[in-house]
Amino acid sequence: DIQMTQSPSSLSASVGDRVTITCRASQSISNDLNWYQQKPGKAPKLLIYTASSLQSGVPSRFSGSGSGTDFTLTISSLQPEDFATYSCQQNYGTPRTFGGGTKVEIK
Amino acid sequence: EVQLVESGGGLVRPGGSLRLSCAASGFTFNSYEMNWVRQAPGKGLEWVSYISSGGDTIYYADSVKGRFTISRDNAKNSLYLQMNSLRAEDTAVYYCARITYFVGFDYWGQGTLVTVSS
């Protein structure tokens, strides 16, 4: 199975901060990497697919980059509604594994 | 509007069985691959099972293989997960999720809680 490792597992940031979350795959997955946002008690929401494509309706302050084994999700200017948990997920092989999640909290 | 609505969760004793359902609407159900994904309390997301649009290709996570069965009824726009020999570690919120090729899990249901406890 392809293991997905996210870092950090949590972070504290202020509104307006630039936030970067990383995800590393245990083997090359090309650009088959998606990012999800999840708020407490809610289902995950797709933000980014194929590493850098913005899902329809997602604000442009969210961006993704990377290929191979190393990927990054960036929020250019953190907004109050962005405090949530972010998870990466590989679409390269079965099982479709997820990272452990990064909780973004208010500083 | 795409909607996925899960049902069938609840409290069950270890070794018991439960059948989850997911009712789909707002899209052509028989054109899409579907999945079940679960999340244990306070934990990350875990993919559970996949079924192709026609139901002829199925995959399971090793943790549920031989105990869970995924199926679909395209005439009823419904997805199912039959869960047998349930264990405490199967306790989780179970989500049905649509997968779009090259995009990922683009729509999710609200989830249904399964609690396995004596």
Short mmCIF file of C-alpha atoms in Angstrom, two decimals, chain A residues 4-42:
data_model
loop_
_atom_site.label_atom_id
_atom_site.label_comp_id
_atom_site.label_asym_id
_atom_site.label_seq_id
_atom_site.Cartn_x
_atom_site.Cartn_y
_atom_site.Cartn_z
CA MET A 4 0.78 9.13 2.82
CA THR A 5 2.51 11.20 5.50
CA GLN A 6 1.41 14.75 6.28
CA SER A 7 3.23 17.39 8.24
CA PRO A 8 2.66 19.05 10.52
CA SER A 9 -0.15 17.18 12.25
CA SER A 10 -1.41 20.49 13.60
CA LEU A 11 -0.55 24.15 13.40
CA SER A 12 -1.70 27.43 14.87
CA ALA A 13 -2.03 30.45 12.62
CA SER A 14 -3.66 33.85 12.49
CA VAL A 15 -6.11 35.29 10.01
CA GLY A 16 -4.13 36.60 7.06
CA ASP A 17 -1.21 34.21 7.51
CA ARG A 18 0.23 32.15 4.70
CA VAL A 19 -0.09 28.47 5.58
CA THR A 20 1.73 25.54 3.99
CA ILE A 21 0.97 21.87 4.55
CA THR A 22 3.08 19.09 3.11
CA CYS A 23 2.24 15.54 2.09
CA ARG A 24 4.76 12.86 1.21
CA ALA A 25 4.00 9.57 -0.57
CA SER A 26 5.95 6.40 0.13
CA GLN A 27 6.46 5.94 -3.62
CA SER A 28 6.03 8.07 -6.70
CA ILE A 29 2.40 8.80 -7.47
CA SER A 30 2.96 11.17 -10.40
CA ASN A 31 0.44 13.99 -9.81
CA ASP A 32 -2.37 11.74 -8.55
CA LEU A 33 -2.86 13.65 -5.34
CA ASN A 34 -5.98 15.32 -3.96
CA TRP A 35 -6.56 17.62 -0.99
CA TYR A 36 -9.68 17.76 1.18
CA GLN A 37 -10.94 20.13 3.86
CA GLN A 38 -13.04 18.83 6.73
CA LYS A 39 -14.80 20.80 9.44
CA PRO A 40 -16.01 19.19 12.70
CA GLY A 41 -19.08 17.03 12.21
CA LYS A 42 -19.06 17.55 8.46
#
